[in-house]
Amino acid sequence: MSATTTTKLPKDFIWGFATASFQIEGATDVDGRGKSIWDDFSKIPGKTLDGRDGDVATDSYNRWREDLDLLTQYGVKSYRFSLSWSRIIPLGGRNDPVNEAGIKFYSDLIDALLERGITPFVTLYHWDLPQALHDRYLGWLNKEEIVQDYVRYARVCFERFGDRVKHWLTMNEPWCISILGYGRGVFAPGRSSDRLRSTEGDSSREPWIAGHSVILAHAYAAKAYREEFKEKQGGQIGITLNGDWAMPYDDSPANIEAAQHALDVAIGWFADPIYLGSYPAFMKQMLGDRLPEFTPEELAVVKGSSEFYGMNTYTTNLCKAGGDDEFQGHVEYTFTRPDGTQLGEQAHCAWLQDYAPGFRDLLNYLYKRYRKPIYVTENGFAVKDENTMPLEQALKDDARVHYYAGVTDALLNAVNEDGVDVRAYFGWSLLDNFEWADGYVTRFGVTYVDYDTQKRYPKDSGKFLSKWFKEHIPES
Ligand code: NCW
């Protein structure tokens, strides 16, 4: 850890924690909420690791004041959370009624945050599509319908919350929406041509169609915001993409190229059209006519549609050319270096190891390529076996503290030494919560949740981040 304590972040640097509606709220059938695609999907045997669903989650629909107490206790400046589309428009569509109880829930939450001096960062879509839209026209697979329905939903949110919300994120992690939901079939709606996962879908085409719709829905919602709300409300709008750093396995030209291909599919698929105006050449070459095309009018709306770069990142993958996995750009990922050593500490989930230098490299890559201010909207670690350890041990989450110590140091260096314009950092997550296909087995929280009692217990990592940001953001 090389940073000295005199090195600081800018005084208006924003930090906080992030959550998502379906992962924390529970209360899936109260106050007029419609079903989301995760409601039933999480109940299908085999879809979650522990066979548990999201009906209760961390019960934050009822306990949100307690969650805000935690935020205050950690001293955050901001809280990133998502709105449940099906609480706001239970049937989802552009002609369907708005549910005032859903509006009131989020309105009260926003007011309470502001009263505490905490700035809301609001994600409009974090994977919980209204079930009715899937039933009507297959959701993200139907570009014409979904774009109009999403834009209407976004407009309702701008109208009802935009007087108080100044930071909007249209979508969370389009790669996950498209690939995990319509390619691998491991996330709702579970479409994949792989018969082991689902008997529906065409994974050679559907993920790319879904991704295309997500980009357009984002872009047209951002257009509506800019044309109808921005001037009066004075906020910002952008998108959040997932993407881990890709490092060549060794210095062979094939593996150096493979690392770029991995970035092209994981990040460039969305970031290139949005910030640069076209899909990556490699994706066009890999997919041919299976990659949808934008019309010139659409492209004019897509290009420049995000005012900042929302970055969710967790790890670094060593990349080797080869394999037939298009979802990773025909690249094989490993954490084992050529000399047999591991890149870093293994997390509970297979896809994550602790490797902080990659965080700094990724910030530099994104800033150089896309030239936008960066908001780190998610970053975090799931400690191995935390779900089965005694509470006292789980609260001393040294591996997560190590992870956060590494990335905060990398953040400081990226800002101060490399000149990357990073403006915000959100740890994932405020609480342990419903970790999608992992059920409640994988815990990402800086706060432990005892799912029998719903009691919350701050972990050492939460205290670490709280102290670190206090020390590194000058008081204004
Ligand atoms: S699952 C996932 N996550 C976690 C989730 O809790 C959150 O809602 C998401 O925004 C933590 O952050 C995101 N990301 C999926 C990464 C999947 C990587 C799969 C790679 C397979 C090779």
mmCIF file of C-alpha atoms in Angstrom, residues 51-186:
data_model
loop_
_atom_site.group_PDB
_atom_site.id
_atom_site.type_symbol
_atom_site.label_atom_id
_atom_site.label_comp_id
_atom_site.label_asym_id
_atom_site.label_seq_id
_atom_site.Cartn_x
_atom_site.Cartn_y
_atom_site.Cartn_z
ATOM 1 C CA GLY A 51 -33.349 -23.251 -3.599
ATOM 2 C CA ARG A 52 -34.466 -20.024 -1.943
ATOM 3 C CA ASP A 53 -36.347 -17.165 -3.620
ATOM 4 C CA GLY A 54 -36.577 -13.388 -3.276
ATOM 5 C CA ASP A 55 -39.926 -13.169 -1.477
ATOM 6 C CA VAL A 56 -38.382 -11.862 1.743
ATOM 7 C CA ALA A 57 -34.757 -11.028 0.875
ATOM 8 C CA THR A 58 -33.533 -8.562 3.527
ATOM 9 C CA ASP A 59 -37.096 -7.336 4.088
ATOM 10 C CA SER A 60 -35.976 -3.823 3.265
ATOM 11 C CA TYR A 61 -39.439 -2.822 2.060
ATOM 12 C CA ASN A 62 -40.334 -2.872 5.742
ATOM 13 C CA ARG A 63 -36.938 -2.195 7.275
ATOM 14 C CA TRP A 64 -35.671 0.605 5.048
ATOM 15 C CA ARG A 65 -35.408 3.080 7.904
ATOM 16 C CA GLU A 66 -33.054 0.680 9.641
ATOM 17 C CA ASP A 67 -31.014 0.483 6.441
ATOM 18 C CA LEU A 68 -30.804 4.263 6.336
ATOM 19 C CA ASP A 69 -29.591 4.216 9.935
ATOM 20 C CA LEU A 70 -26.755 1.991 8.772
ATOM 21 C CA LEU A 71 -25.890 4.416 5.979
ATOM 22 C CA THR A 72 -25.794 7.245 8.481
ATOM 23 C CA GLN A 73 -23.668 5.157 10.811
ATOM 24 C CA TYR A 74 -21.160 4.505 8.007
ATOM 25 C CA GLY A 75 -21.126 8.215 7.193
ATOM 26 C CA VAL A 76 -21.797 7.809 3.470
ATOM 27 C CA LYS A 77 -22.442 10.749 1.201
ATOM 28 C CA SER A 78 -24.611 8.808 -1.182
ATOM 29 C CA TYR A 79 -26.761 5.694 -1.578
ATOM 30 C CA ARG A 80 -27.281 3.864 -4.852
ATOM 31 C CA PHE A 81 -30.484 1.837 -5.029
ATOM 32 C CA SER A 82 -32.821 0.697 -7.775
ATOM 33 C CA LEU A 83 -36.507 1.192 -8.394
ATOM 34 C CA SER A 84 -38.732 -1.791 -8.965
ATOM 35 C CA TRP A 85 -40.521 -1.180 -12.262
ATOM 36 C CA SER A 86 -43.310 -3.537 -11.158
ATOM 37 C CA ARG A 87 -43.966 -1.560 -7.991
ATOM 38 C CA ILE A 88 -44.343 1.624 -10.032
ATOM 39 C CA ILE A 89 -46.195 0.230 -13.066
ATOM 40 C CA PRO A 90 -47.338 -3.255 -11.993
ATOM 41 C CA LEU A 91 -48.055 -4.432 -15.534
ATOM 42 C CA GLY A 92 -45.131 -2.490 -16.932
ATOM 43 C CA GLY A 93 -46.581 -1.195 -20.200
ATOM 44 C CA ARG A 94 -46.972 2.307 -21.542
ATOM 45 C CA ASN A 95 -50.756 2.188 -21.245
ATOM 46 C CA ASP A 96 -50.839 0.464 -17.877
ATOM 47 C CA PRO A 97 -51.694 2.322 -14.680
ATOM 48 C CA VAL A 98 -49.164 3.798 -12.273
ATOM 49 C CA ASN A 99 -49.312 2.391 -8.749
ATOM 50 C CA GLU A 100 -49.367 5.293 -6.295
ATOM 51 C CA ALA A 101 -48.341 3.048 -3.391
ATOM 52 C CA GLY A 102 -45.145 2.191 -5.242
ATOM 53 C CA ILE A 103 -44.473 5.851 -5.956
ATOM 54 C CA LYS A 104 -45.012 6.686 -2.298
ATOM 55 C CA PHE A 105 -42.590 4.021 -1.123
ATOM 56 C CA TYR A 106 -39.713 5.444 -3.162
ATOM 57 C CA SER A 107 -40.758 9.015 -2.581
ATOM 58 C CA ASP A 108 -40.580 8.515 1.187
ATOM 59 C CA LEU A 109 -37.227 6.789 0.847
ATOM 60 C CA ILE A 110 -35.818 9.647 -1.223
ATOM 61 C CA ASP A 111 -37.122 12.258 1.227
ATOM 62 C CA ALA A 112 -35.631 10.390 4.159
ATOM 63 C CA LEU A 113 -32.254 10.138 2.434
ATOM 64 C CA LEU A 114 -32.210 13.849 1.691
ATOM 65 C CA GLU A 115 -33.191 14.655 5.271
ATOM 66 C CA ARG A 116 -30.110 12.743 6.350
ATOM 67 C CA GLY A 117 -27.919 14.581 3.857
ATOM 68 C CA ILE A 118 -27.467 11.456 1.697
ATOM 69 C CA THR A 119 -27.585 11.917 -2.080
ATOM 70 C CA PRO A 120 -29.704 9.351 -3.957
ATOM 71 C CA PHE A 121 -28.190 7.630 -7.009
ATOM 72 C CA VAL A 122 -31.120 5.887 -8.643
ATOM 73 C CA THR A 123 -30.943 2.911 -10.991
ATOM 74 C CA LEU A 124 -34.069 2.544 -13.104
ATOM 75 C CA TYR A 125 -33.496 -1.066 -14.102
ATOM 76 C CA HIS A 126 -31.572 -3.642 -12.114
ATOM 77 C CA TRP A 127 -32.869 -6.831 -13.761
ATOM 78 C CA ASP A 128 -36.426 -7.093 -12.366
ATOM 79 C CA LEU A 129 -38.497 -6.751 -15.544
ATOM 80 C CA PRO A 130 -42.275 -6.777 -15.041
ATOM 81 C CA GLN A 131 -43.407 -10.340 -15.740
ATOM 82 C CA ALA A 132 -46.325 -9.033 -17.810
ATOM 83 C CA LEU A 133 -43.915 -7.613 -20.387
ATOM 84 C CA HIS A 134 -42.194 -10.954 -20.755
ATOM 85 C CA ASP A 135 -45.556 -12.672 -21.103
ATOM 86 C CA ARG A 136 -46.839 -10.135 -23.622
ATOM 87 C CA TYR A 137 -43.916 -9.907 -26.017
ATOM 88 C CA LEU A 138 -40.779 -11.537 -24.526
ATOM 89 C CA GLY A 139 -39.438 -8.386 -22.915
ATOM 90 C CA TRP A 140 -35.998 -7.376 -24.153
ATOM 91 C CA LEU A 141 -36.376 -9.533 -27.263
ATOM 92 C CA ASN A 142 -38.975 -7.159 -28.679
ATOM 93 C CA LYS A 143 -37.225 -3.899 -29.443
ATOM 94 C CA GLU A 144 -40.226 -1.860 -30.615
ATOM 95 C CA GLU A 145 -42.367 -2.658 -27.592
ATOM 96 C CA ILE A 146 -39.799 -2.654 -24.816
ATOM 97 C CA VAL A 147 -38.189 0.641 -25.798
ATOM 98 C CA GLN A 148 -41.528 2.441 -25.666
ATOM 99 C CA ASP A 149 -42.542 0.803 -22.403
ATOM 100 C CA TYR A 150 -39.202 1.485 -20.755
ATOM 101 C CA VAL A 151 -39.176 5.127 -21.845
ATOM 102 C CA ARG A 152 -42.654 5.652 -20.427
ATOM 103 C CA TYR A 153 -41.548 4.041 -17.144
ATOM 104 C CA ALA A 154 -38.459 6.259 -17.067
ATOM 105 C CA ARG A 155 -40.590 9.346 -17.732
ATOM 106 C CA VAL A 156 -42.868 8.490 -14.810
ATOM 107 C CA CYS A 157 -39.789 8.261 -12.578
ATOM 108 C CA PHE A 158 -38.343 11.556 -13.821
ATOM 109 C CA GLU A 159 -41.717 13.250 -13.306
ATOM 110 C CA ARG A 160 -42.316 11.900 -9.841
ATOM 111 C CA PHE A 161 -38.805 11.836 -8.356
ATOM 112 C CA GLY A 162 -36.704 14.119 -10.547
ATOM 113 C CA ASP A 163 -37.308 17.168 -8.372
ATOM 114 C CA ARG A 164 -35.168 15.370 -5.763
ATOM 115 C CA VAL A 165 -33.087 12.835 -7.708
ATOM 116 C CA LYS A 166 -30.188 14.345 -9.649
ATOM 117 C CA HIS A 167 -28.252 11.184 -10.502
ATOM 118 C CA TRP A 168 -29.934 8.665 -12.788
ATOM 119 C CA LEU A 169 -28.604 5.320 -13.982
ATOM 120 C CA THR A 170 -30.729 3.843 -16.736
ATOM 121 C CA MET A 171 -29.533 0.227 -16.674
ATOM 122 C CA ASN A 172 -27.419 -1.998 -14.506
ATOM 123 C CA GLU A 173 -24.999 -4.313 -16.317
ATOM 124 C CA PRO A 174 -26.462 -4.935 -19.789
ATOM 125 C CA TRP A 175 -23.988 -7.781 -20.388
ATOM 126 C CA CYS A 176 -25.528 -9.684 -17.473
ATOM 127 C CA ILE A 177 -29.083 -8.903 -18.579
ATOM 128 C CA SER A 178 -28.374 -10.184 -22.075
ATOM 129 C CA ILE A 179 -25.909 -13.027 -21.621
ATOM 130 C CA LEU A 180 -27.016 -14.465 -18.302
ATOM 131 C CA GLY A 181 -30.743 -13.983 -19.008
ATOM 132 C CA TYR A 182 -30.937 -14.829 -22.734
ATOM 133 C CA GLY A 183 -27.703 -16.689 -23.464
ATOM 134 C CA ARG A 184 -26.636 -18.850 -20.568
ATOM 135 C CA GLY A 185 -30.130 -18.967 -19.097
ATOM 136 C CA VAL A 186 -28.896 -18.733 -15.508
#
